[in-house]
């Protein structure tokens, strides 16, 4: 199955994307999902096919979700604890240090 897909990014969560078939646009996406996602910002269009892998998603799962439910939601990758700690200011990292 090949399809032309529109990909939208969420204004609320970094690296959260919504894949929909371009011909349907956002018609098949549930209102509750759109409310949680925020106003979708069109990122780009892409031709999807089983022969063309995606960077962070399983192409077969994306195509299956588009066919069955009319959309695929790509969640942000889980944050690594170490990455989170590295981004904290030094004064917060020293709070538990002995005086």
PDB file of C-alpha atoms in Angstrom:
ATOM      1  CA  UNK A   1       0.000   0.000   0.000  1.00  0.00           C
ATOM      2  CA  UNK A   2       1.325   3.408  -0.991  1.00  0.00           C
ATOM      3  CA  UNK A   3      -0.196   6.658   0.148  1.00  0.00           C
ATOM      4  CA  UNK A   4       0.482  10.361   0.193  1.00  0.00           C
ATOM      5  CA  UNK A   5       0.663  11.393   3.805  1.00  0.00           C
ATOM      6  CA  UNK A   6       0.484  14.797   5.452  1.00  0.00           C
ATOM      7  CA  UNK A   7       2.496  15.114   8.633  1.00  0.00           C
ATOM      8  CA  UNK A   8       1.581  17.647  11.303  1.00  0.00           C
ATOM      9  CA  UNK A   9       3.578  18.634  14.361  1.00  0.00           C
ATOM     10  CA  UNK A  10       2.125  19.446  17.736  1.00  0.00           C
ATOM     11  CA  UNK A  11       2.545  22.950  19.120  1.00  0.00           C
ATOM     12  CA  UNK A  12       2.269  21.492  22.642  1.00  0.00           C
ATOM     13  CA  UNK A  13       4.827  18.680  22.677  1.00  0.00           C
ATOM     14  CA  UNK A  14       8.159  18.745  20.960  1.00  0.00           C
ATOM     15  CA  UNK A  15       8.704  15.841  18.550  1.00  0.00           C
ATOM     16  CA  UNK A  16       5.053  14.723  18.566  1.00  0.00           C
ATOM     17  CA  UNK A  17       3.694  14.216  15.046  1.00  0.00           C
ATOM     18  CA  UNK A  18       0.378  13.231  13.522  1.00  0.00           C
ATOM     19  CA  UNK A  19       0.360  11.316  10.220  1.00  0.00           C
ATOM     20  CA  UNK A  20      -2.813  11.421   8.097  1.00  0.00           C
ATOM     21  CA  UNK A  21      -3.653  10.589   4.508  1.00  0.00           C
ATOM     22  CA  UNK A  22      -3.507  13.829   2.558  1.00  0.00           C
ATOM     23  CA  UNK A  23      -6.836  13.157   0.834  1.00  0.00           C
ATOM     24  CA  UNK A  24      -8.628  12.880   4.201  1.00  0.00           C
ATOM     25  CA  UNK A  25      -6.670  15.645   5.942  1.00  0.00           C
ATOM     26  CA  UNK A  26      -7.734  15.717   9.609  1.00  0.00           C
ATOM     27  CA  UNK A  27     -11.312  14.456   9.035  1.00  0.00           C
ATOM     28  CA  UNK A  28     -10.737  11.005  10.584  1.00  0.00           C
ATOM     29  CA  UNK A  29      -8.784  12.210  13.639  1.00  0.00           C
ATOM     30  CA  UNK A  30     -10.905  12.102  16.832  1.00  0.00           C
ATOM     31  CA  UNK A  31     -11.747  15.482  18.381  1.00  0.00           C
ATOM     32  CA  UNK A  32     -10.332  14.386  21.750  1.00  0.00           C
ATOM     33  CA  UNK A  33      -6.955  13.643  20.151  1.00  0.00           C
ATOM     34  CA  UNK A  34      -6.926  16.998  18.353  1.00  0.00           C
ATOM     35  CA  UNK A  35      -7.742  18.770  21.623  1.00  0.00           C
ATOM     36  CA  UNK A  36      -4.800  17.088  23.371  1.00  0.00           C
ATOM     37  CA  UNK A  37      -2.491  17.501  20.345  1.00  0.00           C
ATOM     38  CA  UNK A  38      -3.164  21.219  19.919  1.00  0.00           C
ATOM     39  CA  UNK A  39      -3.747  23.046  16.635  1.00  0.00           C
ATOM     40  CA  UNK A  40      -1.848  20.888  14.112  1.00  0.00           C
ATOM     41  CA  UNK A  41       0.949  22.675  12.267  1.00  0.00           C
ATOM     42  CA  UNK A  42       1.546  21.233   8.792  1.00  0.00           C
ATOM     43  CA  UNK A  43       5.174  20.089   8.592  1.00  0.00           C
ATOM     44  CA  UNK A  44       5.359  18.366   5.189  1.00  0.00           C
ATOM     45  CA  UNK A  45       3.849  15.780   2.835  1.00  0.00           C
ATOM     46  CA  UNK A  46       5.482  12.447   2.121  1.00  0.00           C
ATOM     47  CA  UNK A  47       4.810   9.411  -0.057  1.00  0.00           C
ATOM     48  CA  UNK A  48       4.732   6.372   2.227  1.00  0.00           C
ATOM     49  CA  UNK A  49       5.406   2.866   0.973  1.00  0.00           C
ATOM     50  CA  UNK A  50       6.494  -0.379   2.658  1.00  0.00           C
ATOM     51  CA  UNK A  51       9.818  -0.224   0.781  1.00  0.00           C
ATOM     52  CA  UNK A  52      10.743   3.164   2.257  1.00  0.00           C
ATOM     53  CA  UNK A  53      11.570   2.980   5.983  1.00  0.00           C
ATOM     54  CA  UNK A  54      10.999   5.886   8.346  1.00  0.00           C
ATOM     55  CA  UNK A  55      13.629   7.168  10.772  1.00  0.00           C
ATOM     56  CA  UNK A  56      11.759   6.653  14.046  1.00  0.00           C
ATOM     57  CA  UNK A  57       8.584   4.748  13.205  1.00  0.00           C
ATOM     58  CA  UNK A  58       7.818   1.301  11.824  1.00  0.00           C
ATOM     59  CA  UNK A  59       6.524   1.992   8.310  1.00  0.00           C
ATOM     60  CA  UNK A  60       4.268  -1.075   8.403  1.00  0.00           C
ATOM     61  CA  UNK A  61       2.615   0.075  11.643  1.00  0.00           C
ATOM     62  CA  UNK A  62       2.143   3.606  10.258  1.00  0.00           C
ATOM     63  CA  UNK A  63       0.500   2.289   7.080  1.00  0.00           C
ATOM     64  CA  UNK A  64      -1.673  -0.121   9.110  1.00  0.00           C
ATOM     65  CA  UNK A  65      -2.858   2.697  11.415  1.00  0.00           C
ATOM     66  CA  UNK A  66      -3.596   4.980   8.469  1.00  0.00           C
ATOM     67  CA  UNK A  67      -5.687   2.252   6.844  1.00  0.00           C
ATOM     68  CA  UNK A  68      -7.589   1.177   9.967  1.00  0.00           C
ATOM     69  CA  UNK A  69      -8.089   4.389  11.945  1.00  0.00           C
ATOM     70  CA  UNK A  70      -7.125   7.148   9.522  1.00  0.00           C
ATOM     71  CA  UNK A  71      -4.159   8.510  11.489  1.00  0.00           C
ATOM     72  CA  UNK A  72      -0.924   7.566  13.210  1.00  0.00           C
ATOM     73  CA  UNK A  73       0.386   9.410  16.259  1.00  0.00           C
ATOM     74  CA  UNK A  74       4.164   9.552  16.702  1.00  0.00           C
ATOM     75  CA  UNK A  75       5.045  10.177  20.323  1.00  0.00           C
ATOM     76  CA  UNK A  76       8.230  11.970  21.390  1.00  0.00           C
ATOM     77  CA  UNK A  77      11.134   9.711  22.334  1.00  0.00           C
ATOM     78  CA  UNK A  78      11.489   9.062  26.053  1.00  0.00           C
ATOM     79  CA  UNK A  79      13.889  11.452  27.730  1.00  0.00           C
ATOM     80  CA  UNK A  80      16.990   9.870  29.105  1.00  0.00           C
ATOM     81  CA  UNK A  81      17.464  10.602  32.794  1.00  0.00           C
ATOM     82  CA  UNK A  82      21.102  11.564  32.226  1.00  0.00           C
ATOM     83  CA  UNK A  83      20.142  13.997  29.455  1.00  0.00           C
ATOM     84  CA  UNK A  84      17.599  15.597  31.753  1.00  0.00           C
ATOM     85  CA  UNK A  85      20.120  16.018  34.567  1.00  0.00           C
ATOM     86  CA  UNK A  86      22.711  17.548  32.236  1.00  0.00           C
ATOM     87  CA  UNK A  87      20.263  20.337  31.387  1.00  0.00           C
ATOM     88  CA  UNK A  88      19.630  21.363  34.996  1.00  0.00           C
ATOM     89  CA  UNK A  89      21.316  24.528  36.243  1.00  0.00           C
ATOM     90  CA  UNK A  90      24.354  24.012  38.510  1.00  0.00           C
ATOM     91  CA  UNK A  91      22.624  25.544  41.539  1.00  0.00           C
ATOM     92  CA  UNK A  92      19.921  22.833  41.357  1.00  0.00           C
ATOM     93  CA  UNK A  93      22.494  20.079  40.952  1.00  0.00           C
ATOM     94  CA  UNK A  94      24.261  21.234  44.172  1.00  0.00           C
ATOM     95  CA  UNK A  95      21.173  21.436  46.400  1.00  0.00           C
ATOM     96  CA  UNK A  96      21.882  18.111  48.100  1.00  0.00           C
ATOM     97  CA  UNK A  97      25.629  18.662  48.477  1.00  0.00           C
ATOM     98  CA  UNK A  98      26.890  18.776  52.083  1.00  0.00           C
ATOM     99  CA  UNK A  99      27.792  22.237  53.327  1.00  0.00           C
TER     100      UNK A  99
END
